[in-house]
Coordinates of C-alpha atoms in Angstrom, one line a residue:
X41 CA 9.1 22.9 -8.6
X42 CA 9.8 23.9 -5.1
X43 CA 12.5 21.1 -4.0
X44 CA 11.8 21.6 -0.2
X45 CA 8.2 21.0 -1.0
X46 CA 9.2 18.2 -2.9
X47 CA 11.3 16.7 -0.9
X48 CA 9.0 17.0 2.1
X49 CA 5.9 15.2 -0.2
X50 CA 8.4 12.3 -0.7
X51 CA 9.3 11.6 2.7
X52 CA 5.6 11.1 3.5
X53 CA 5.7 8.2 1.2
X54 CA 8.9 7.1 3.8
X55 CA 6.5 7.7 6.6
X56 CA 3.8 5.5 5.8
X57 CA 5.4 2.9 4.4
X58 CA 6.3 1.9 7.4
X59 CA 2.7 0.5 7.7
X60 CA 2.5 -2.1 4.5
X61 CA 6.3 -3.2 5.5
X62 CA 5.9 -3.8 9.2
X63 CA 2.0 -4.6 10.0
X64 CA 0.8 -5.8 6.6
X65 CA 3.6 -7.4 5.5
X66 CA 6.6 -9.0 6.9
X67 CA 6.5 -8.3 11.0
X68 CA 2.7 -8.1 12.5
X69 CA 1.0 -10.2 9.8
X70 CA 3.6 -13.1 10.3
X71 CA 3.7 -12.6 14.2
X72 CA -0.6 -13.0 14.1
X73 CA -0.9 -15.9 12.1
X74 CA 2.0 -18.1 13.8
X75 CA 1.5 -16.9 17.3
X76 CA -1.6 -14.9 17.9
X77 CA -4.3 -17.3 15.4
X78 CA -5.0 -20.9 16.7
X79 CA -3.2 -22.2 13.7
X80 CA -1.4 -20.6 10.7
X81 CA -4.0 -21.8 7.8
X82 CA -7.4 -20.1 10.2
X83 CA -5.2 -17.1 11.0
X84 CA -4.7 -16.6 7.3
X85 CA -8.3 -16.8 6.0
X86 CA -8.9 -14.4 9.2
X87 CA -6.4 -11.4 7.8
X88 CA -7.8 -12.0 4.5
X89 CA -11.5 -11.2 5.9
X90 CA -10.2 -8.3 8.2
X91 CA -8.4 -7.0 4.7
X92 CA -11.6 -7.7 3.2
X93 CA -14.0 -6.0 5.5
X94 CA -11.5 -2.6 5.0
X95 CA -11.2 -2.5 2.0
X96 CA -15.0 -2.4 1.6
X97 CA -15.2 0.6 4.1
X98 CA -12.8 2.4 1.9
X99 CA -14.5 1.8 -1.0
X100 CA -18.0 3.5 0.2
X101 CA -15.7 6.2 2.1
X102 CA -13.0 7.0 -0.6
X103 CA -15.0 8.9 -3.6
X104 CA -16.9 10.9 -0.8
X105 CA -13.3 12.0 0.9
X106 CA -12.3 12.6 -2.7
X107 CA -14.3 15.0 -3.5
X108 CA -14.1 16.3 -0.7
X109 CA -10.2 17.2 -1.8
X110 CA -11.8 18.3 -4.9
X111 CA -14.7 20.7 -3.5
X112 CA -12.6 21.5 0.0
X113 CA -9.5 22.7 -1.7
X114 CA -7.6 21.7 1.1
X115 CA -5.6 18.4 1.7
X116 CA -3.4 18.5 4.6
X117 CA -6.3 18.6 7.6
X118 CA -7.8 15.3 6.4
X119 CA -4.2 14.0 6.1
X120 CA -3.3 15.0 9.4
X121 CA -6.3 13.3 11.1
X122 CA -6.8 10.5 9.1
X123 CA -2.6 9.6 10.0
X124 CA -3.1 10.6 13.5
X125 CA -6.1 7.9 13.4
X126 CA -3.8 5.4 12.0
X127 CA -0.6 5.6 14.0
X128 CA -3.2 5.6 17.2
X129 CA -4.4 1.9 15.9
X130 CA -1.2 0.8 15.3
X131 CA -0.3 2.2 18.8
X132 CA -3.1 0.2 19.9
X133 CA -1.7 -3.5 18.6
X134 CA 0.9 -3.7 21.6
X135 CA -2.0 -5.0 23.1
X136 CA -2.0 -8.3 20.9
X137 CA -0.7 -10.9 22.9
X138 CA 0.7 -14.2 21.9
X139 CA -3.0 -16.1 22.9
X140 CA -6.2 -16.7 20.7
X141 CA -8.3 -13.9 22.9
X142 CA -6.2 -11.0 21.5
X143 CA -7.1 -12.2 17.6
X144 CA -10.3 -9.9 17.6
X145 CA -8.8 -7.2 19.0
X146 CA -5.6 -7.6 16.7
X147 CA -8.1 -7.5 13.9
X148 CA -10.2 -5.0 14.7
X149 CA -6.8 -2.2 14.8
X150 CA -5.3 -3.4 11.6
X151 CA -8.6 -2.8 9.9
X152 CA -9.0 0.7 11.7
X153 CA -4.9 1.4 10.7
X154 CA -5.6 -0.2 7.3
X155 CA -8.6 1.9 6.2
X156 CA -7.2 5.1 8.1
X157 CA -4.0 4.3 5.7
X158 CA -6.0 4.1 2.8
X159 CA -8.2 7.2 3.3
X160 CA -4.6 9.5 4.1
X161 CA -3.3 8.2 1.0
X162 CA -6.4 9.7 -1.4
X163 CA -5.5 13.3 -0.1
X164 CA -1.8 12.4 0.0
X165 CA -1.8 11.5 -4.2
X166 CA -4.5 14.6 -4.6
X167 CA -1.2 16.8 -3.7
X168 CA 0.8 15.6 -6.1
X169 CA -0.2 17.9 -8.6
X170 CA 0.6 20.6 -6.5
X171 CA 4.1 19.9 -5.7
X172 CA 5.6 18.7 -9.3
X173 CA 4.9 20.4 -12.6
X174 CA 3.0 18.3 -15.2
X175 CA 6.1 17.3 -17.1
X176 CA 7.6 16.1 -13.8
X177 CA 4.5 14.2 -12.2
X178 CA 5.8 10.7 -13.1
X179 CA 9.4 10.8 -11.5
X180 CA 8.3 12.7 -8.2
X181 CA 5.7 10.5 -8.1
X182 CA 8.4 7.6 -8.2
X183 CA 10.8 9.1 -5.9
X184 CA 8.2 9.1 -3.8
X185 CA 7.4 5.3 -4.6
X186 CA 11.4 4.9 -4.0
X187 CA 12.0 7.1 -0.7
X188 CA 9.0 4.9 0.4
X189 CA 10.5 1.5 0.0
X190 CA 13.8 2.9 1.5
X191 CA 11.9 4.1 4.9
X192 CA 10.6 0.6 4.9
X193 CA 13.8 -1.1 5.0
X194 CA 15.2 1.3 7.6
X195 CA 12.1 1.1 9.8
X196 CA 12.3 -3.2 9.7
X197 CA 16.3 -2.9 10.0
X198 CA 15.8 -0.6 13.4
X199 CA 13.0 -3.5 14.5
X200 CA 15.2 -5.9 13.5
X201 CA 18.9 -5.3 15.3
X202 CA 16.9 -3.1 17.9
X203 CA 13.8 -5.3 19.2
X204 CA 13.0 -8.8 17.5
X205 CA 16.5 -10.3 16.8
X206 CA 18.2 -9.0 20.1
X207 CA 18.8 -11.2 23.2
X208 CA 18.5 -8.3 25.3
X209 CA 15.9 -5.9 23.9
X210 CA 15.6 -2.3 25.0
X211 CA 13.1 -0.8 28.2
X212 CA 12.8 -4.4 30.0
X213 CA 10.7 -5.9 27.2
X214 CA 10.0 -9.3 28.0
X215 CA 10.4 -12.0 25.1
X216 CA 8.2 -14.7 26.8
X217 CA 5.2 -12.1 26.1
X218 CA 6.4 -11.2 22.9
X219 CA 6.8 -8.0 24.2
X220 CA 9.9 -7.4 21.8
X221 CA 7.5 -8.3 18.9
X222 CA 4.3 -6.2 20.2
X223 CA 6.4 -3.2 20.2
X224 CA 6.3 -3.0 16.3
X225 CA 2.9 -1.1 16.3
X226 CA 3.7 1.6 18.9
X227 CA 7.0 2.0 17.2
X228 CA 5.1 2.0 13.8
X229 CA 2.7 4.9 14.9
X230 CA 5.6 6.8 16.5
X231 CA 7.6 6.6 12.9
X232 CA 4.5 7.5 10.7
X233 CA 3.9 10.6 12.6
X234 CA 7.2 11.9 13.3
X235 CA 8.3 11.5 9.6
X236 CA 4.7 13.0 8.6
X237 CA 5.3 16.3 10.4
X238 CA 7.5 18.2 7.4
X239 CA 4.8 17.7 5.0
X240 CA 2.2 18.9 7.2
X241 CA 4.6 21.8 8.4
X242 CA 6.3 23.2 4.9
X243 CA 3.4 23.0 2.5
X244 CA 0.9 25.7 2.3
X245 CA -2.5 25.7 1.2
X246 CA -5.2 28.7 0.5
X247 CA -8.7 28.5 2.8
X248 CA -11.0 26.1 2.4
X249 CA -13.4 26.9 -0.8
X250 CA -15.9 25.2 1.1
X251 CA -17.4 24.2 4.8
X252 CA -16.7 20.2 5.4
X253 CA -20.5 19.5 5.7
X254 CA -21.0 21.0 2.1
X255 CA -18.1 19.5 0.6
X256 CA -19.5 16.1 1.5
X257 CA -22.8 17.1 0.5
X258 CA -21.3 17.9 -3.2
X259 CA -19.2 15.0 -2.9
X260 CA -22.7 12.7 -2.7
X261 CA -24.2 14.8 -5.7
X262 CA -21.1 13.9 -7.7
X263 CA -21.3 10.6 -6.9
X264 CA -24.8 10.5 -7.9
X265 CA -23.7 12.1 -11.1
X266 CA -20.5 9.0 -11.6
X267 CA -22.0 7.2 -14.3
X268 CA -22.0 10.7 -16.3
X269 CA -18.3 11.0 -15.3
X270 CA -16.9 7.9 -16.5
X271 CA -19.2 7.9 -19.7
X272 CA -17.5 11.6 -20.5
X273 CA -14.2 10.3 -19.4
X274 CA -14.1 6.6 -20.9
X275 CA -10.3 6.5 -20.7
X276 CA -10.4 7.4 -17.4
X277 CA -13.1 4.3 -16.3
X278 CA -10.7 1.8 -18.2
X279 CA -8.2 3.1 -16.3
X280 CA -9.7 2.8 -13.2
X281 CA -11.3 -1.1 -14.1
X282 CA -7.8 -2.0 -14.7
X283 CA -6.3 -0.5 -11.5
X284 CA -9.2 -2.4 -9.8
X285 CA -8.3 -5.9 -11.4
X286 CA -4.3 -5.7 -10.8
X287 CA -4.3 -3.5 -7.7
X288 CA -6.3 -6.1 -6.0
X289 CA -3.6 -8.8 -6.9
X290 CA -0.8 -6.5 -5.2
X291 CA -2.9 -6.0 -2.2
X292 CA -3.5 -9.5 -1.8
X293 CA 0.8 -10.4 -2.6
X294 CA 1.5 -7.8 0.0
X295 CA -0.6 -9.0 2.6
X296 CA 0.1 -12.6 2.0
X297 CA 4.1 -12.7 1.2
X298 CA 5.6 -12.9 3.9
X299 CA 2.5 -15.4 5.8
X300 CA 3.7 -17.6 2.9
X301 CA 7.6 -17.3 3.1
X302 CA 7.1 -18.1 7.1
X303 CA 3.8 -21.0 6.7
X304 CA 5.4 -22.6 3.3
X305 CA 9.0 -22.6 3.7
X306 CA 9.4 -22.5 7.2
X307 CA 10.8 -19.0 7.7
X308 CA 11.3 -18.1 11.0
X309 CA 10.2 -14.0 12.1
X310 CA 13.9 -12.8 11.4
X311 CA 14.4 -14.5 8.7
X312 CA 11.0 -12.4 7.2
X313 CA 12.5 -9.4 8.3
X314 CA 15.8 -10.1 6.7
X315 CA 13.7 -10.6 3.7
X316 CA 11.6 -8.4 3.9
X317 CA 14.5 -5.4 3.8
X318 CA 16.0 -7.1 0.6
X319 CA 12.8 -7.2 -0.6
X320 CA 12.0 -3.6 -0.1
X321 CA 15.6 -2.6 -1.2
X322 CA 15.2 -4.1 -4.4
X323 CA 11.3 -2.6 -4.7
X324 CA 13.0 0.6 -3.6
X325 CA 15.9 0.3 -6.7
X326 CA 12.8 -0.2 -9.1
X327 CA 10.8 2.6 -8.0
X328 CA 13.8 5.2 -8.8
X329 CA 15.1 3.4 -11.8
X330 CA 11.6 3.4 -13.1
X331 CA 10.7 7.0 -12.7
X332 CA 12.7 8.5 -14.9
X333 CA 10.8 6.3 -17.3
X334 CA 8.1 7.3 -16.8
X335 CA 8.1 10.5 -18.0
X336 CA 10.3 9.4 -20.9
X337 CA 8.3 6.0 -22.2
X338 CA 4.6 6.4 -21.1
X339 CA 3.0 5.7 -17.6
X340 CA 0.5 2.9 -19.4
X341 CA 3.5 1.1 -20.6
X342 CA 5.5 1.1 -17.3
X343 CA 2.6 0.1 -15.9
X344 CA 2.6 -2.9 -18.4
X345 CA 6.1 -4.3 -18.3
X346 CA 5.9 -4.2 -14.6
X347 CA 2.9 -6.5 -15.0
X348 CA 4.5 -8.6 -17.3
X349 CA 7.1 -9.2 -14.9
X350 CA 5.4 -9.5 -11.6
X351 CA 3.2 -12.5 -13.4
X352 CA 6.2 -14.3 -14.7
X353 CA 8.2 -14.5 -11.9
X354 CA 5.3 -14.7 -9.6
X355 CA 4.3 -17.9 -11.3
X356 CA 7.7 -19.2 -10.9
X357 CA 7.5 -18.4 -7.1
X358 CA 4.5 -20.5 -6.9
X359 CA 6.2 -23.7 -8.0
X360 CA 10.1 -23.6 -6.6
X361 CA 10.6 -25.7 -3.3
X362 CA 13.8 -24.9 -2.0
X363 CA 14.2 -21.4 0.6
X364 CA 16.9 -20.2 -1.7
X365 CA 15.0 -20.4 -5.1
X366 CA 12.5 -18.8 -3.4
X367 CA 14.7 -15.9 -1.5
X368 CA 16.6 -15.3 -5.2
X369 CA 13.0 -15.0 -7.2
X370 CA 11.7 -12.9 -4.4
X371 CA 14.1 -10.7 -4.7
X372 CA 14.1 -10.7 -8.1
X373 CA 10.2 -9.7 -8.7
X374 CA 10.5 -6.7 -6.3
X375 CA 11.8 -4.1 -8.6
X376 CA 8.8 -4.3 -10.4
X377 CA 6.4 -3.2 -7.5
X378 CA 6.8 0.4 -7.0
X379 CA 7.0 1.3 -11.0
X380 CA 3.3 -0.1 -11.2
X381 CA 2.0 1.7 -8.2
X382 CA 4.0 4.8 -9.0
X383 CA 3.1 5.1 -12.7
X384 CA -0.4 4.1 -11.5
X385 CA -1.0 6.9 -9.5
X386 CA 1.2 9.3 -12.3
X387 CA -1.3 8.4 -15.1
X388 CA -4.3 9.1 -12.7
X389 CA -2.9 12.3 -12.7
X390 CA -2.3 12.6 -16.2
X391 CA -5.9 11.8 -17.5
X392 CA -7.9 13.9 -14.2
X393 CA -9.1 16.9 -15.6
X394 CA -7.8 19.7 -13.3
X395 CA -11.0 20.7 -11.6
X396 CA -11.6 16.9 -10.5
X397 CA -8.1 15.7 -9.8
X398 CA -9.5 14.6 -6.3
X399 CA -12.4 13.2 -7.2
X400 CA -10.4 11.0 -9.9
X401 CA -8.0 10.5 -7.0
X402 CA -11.0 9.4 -4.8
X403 CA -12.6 7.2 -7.4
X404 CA -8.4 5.8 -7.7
X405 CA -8.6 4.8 -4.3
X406 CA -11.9 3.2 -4.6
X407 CA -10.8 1.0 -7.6
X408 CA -7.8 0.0 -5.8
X409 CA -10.3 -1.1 -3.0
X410 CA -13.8 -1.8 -4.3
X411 CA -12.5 -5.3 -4.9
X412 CA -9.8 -5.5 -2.6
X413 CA -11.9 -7.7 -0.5
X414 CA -12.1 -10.5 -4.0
X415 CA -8.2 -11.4 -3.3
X416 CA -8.1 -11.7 0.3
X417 CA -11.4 -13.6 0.5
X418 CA -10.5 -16.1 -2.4
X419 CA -7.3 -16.4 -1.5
X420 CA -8.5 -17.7 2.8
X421 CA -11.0 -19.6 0.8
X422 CA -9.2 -21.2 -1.3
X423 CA -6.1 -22.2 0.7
X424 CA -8.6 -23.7 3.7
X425 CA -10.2 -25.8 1.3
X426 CA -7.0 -27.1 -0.1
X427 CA -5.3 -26.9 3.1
X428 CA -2.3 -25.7 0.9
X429 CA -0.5 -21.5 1.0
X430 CA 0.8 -22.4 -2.4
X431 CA -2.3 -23.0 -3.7
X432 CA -4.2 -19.9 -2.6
X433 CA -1.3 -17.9 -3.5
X434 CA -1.6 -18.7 -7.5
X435 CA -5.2 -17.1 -7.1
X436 CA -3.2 -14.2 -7.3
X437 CA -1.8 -14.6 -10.9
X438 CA -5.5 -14.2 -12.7
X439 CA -5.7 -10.6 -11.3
X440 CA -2.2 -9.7 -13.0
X441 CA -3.1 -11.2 -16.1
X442 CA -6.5 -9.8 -16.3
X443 CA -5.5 -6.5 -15.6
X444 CA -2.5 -6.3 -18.2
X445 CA -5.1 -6.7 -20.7
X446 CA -8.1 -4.3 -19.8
X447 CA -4.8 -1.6 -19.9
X448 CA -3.1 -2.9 -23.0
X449 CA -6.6 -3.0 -25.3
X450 CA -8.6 0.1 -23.4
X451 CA -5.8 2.2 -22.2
X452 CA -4.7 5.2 -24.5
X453 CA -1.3 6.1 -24.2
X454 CA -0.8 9.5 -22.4
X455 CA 2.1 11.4 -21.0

């Protein structure tokens, strides 16, 4: 295992986790809904449709790009464009001002970033097998997960001290525009790029096995041929019906959290930063503690206790009234974040045959997505018929649950 190589992988995960922490998360998603939105309650059923509509892009674009990987041989162009694509949308959100008009266009570039995000990430995991040997998949994969969450928290600490919280903020920004808030996109697309470039420069990959056009052409055959797949690799289709099921609750917590910290218990933009870098802190503590398990004790059943965990305290979130109970049990669930989506992607690896690690890879990122539209769009739904965050937030629990139990009962237990 080449530790440069290694090393370099991991700090991608630093790279583009600047995305989830500052635009889907704690900074953008809470500046849109309070300031760009008419109201809070229509700007949050309008994130959870953008979210929707991408995730239902990805999941027609994903298993093609995966194969893709597979067939290509070659990872790191599609990685390169598909971030470039993404930091240029983010780029593009300093045009979001603080007034109703700029919600479509706001929109529009998160979708763009989000599905751009999504698509770098398929050839992103379909490397991992290249840079860690197979008794060493589960902890890069986590200190990946853990460099990732550790990025965040640096990226929102920088926005924080340097732009939002600052009475004075850098290059004449003007605060009546929410020019110090706006900045967060250009500054995200900067940071993703910038902390991209090792990976991109150290590793090396042979030709390309195959021209693009035919590589997409075999990718549509062996999507044709899918249902042959899963039935010769059942494990693999449980796998992937579970990822589905709880990957769409986490998509829908990450998007929402903060929107509800801020709308529910009246959190004010630097207080969801401040939060948001303990959150990731403790996510980040998680992910590296939980690595080393991984490999030891199983990916399925690191998988499981983090789900265990995220429902508990989750449902204890959902029914605490005071800012501190809340700040304390937020904290608290975070750890458990990064070991499910780390030893997620490690047992994806694990059951892939070898030939098809991309294709399983694509098919990962289309179960993670196929769906993803389920969460946000219940979750809008239900909270404007309610008129109540709290509410649409338990929607979230079911998915958890759900998903713990297709693993536990289908799942073998691989390492």
């Amino acid at each position: 295992m080449n530790r440069k190589t290694v090393f370099s992988w991991c700090l991608y995960d630093w790279a583009s986790s600047a995305f989830p922490a500052v635009i889907t998360t704690f900074i953008f998603a809470t500046y849109f809904t309070q300031n760009v939105a008419p109201d809070p309650v229509t700007g949050t059923a309008m994130w959870g449709h953008a979210a929707a509509i991408a995730g239902l892009c990805i999941a027609l674009l994903g298993p093609i790009l995966g194969a893709v990987a597979d067939h290509g041989g070659r990872q790191k162009p599609y990685l390169a464009a598909f971030t470039l694509l993404a930091a240029l949308a983010c780029a593009g959100l300093w045009w979001a001002k603080p007034d109703p008009a700029s919600a479509m266009l706001a929109l529009v570039l998160f979708a763009i970033a989000t599905i751009a995000f999504e698509l770098a990430t398929i050839f992103y995991n379909a490397l991992l097998p290249k840079v860690a040997t197979p008794d060493q998949i589960g902890r890069v994969s986590g200190w990946g997960w853990g460099l990732g969450y550790v990025g965040g928290i640096v990226c929102l600490a920088v926005l924080l001290f340097g732009f939002v919280q600052t009475a004075t903020p850098p290059f004449g920004l003007d605060r009546s525009a929410a020019e110090h808030v706006r900045i967060v996109g250009p500054f995200t697309g900067f940071w993703w790029v910038v902390f991209a470039l090792p990976l991109l420069l150290v590793l090396r990959e042979g030709p390309s096995q195959m021209a693009p056009l035919a590589a997409v052409k075999k990718g549509l055959a062996d999507m044709a041929a899918l249902r042959g797949f899963v039935r010769a690799n059942p494990a693999i289709g449980w796998f992937l019906l579970a990822n589905m099921i709880y990957t769409d609750g986490l998509t829908t917590l990450f998007a929402f959290g903060a929107i509800y910290a801020a709308g529910t218990f009246g959190m004010k933009l630097e207080e969801v930063i401040v939060f948001g870098i303990a959150l990731n802190l403790s996510a980040g503590i998680g992910a590296f503690a939980f690595a080393w398990l991984d490999d030891r004790m199983g990916s399925r059943k690191t998988i499981m206790i983090g789900l265990v965990c995220l429902t508990a305290i989750g449902a204890a979130l959902l029914v605490v009234e005071s800012k501190t109970a809340f700040w304390v049990l937020g904290v608290a669930i975070g750890p458990f974040f990064g070991p499910v989506q780390a030893a997620s992607r490690s047992l994806a690896a694990r059951l892939a045959p070898e030939a098809q690690r991309g294709q399983v890879f694509g098919l990962f990122a289309l179960s993670g997505r196929i769906t993803a539209f389920m969460g946000p769009a219940i979750l809008g739904t239900v909270t404007l018929a309610f008129e109540s965050q709290r509410v649409g937030m338990a929607t979230i629990l079911p998915f958890f649950a759900l998903g713990l139990f297709v693993l536990w009962r289908k799942v073998p237990d691989i390492r």
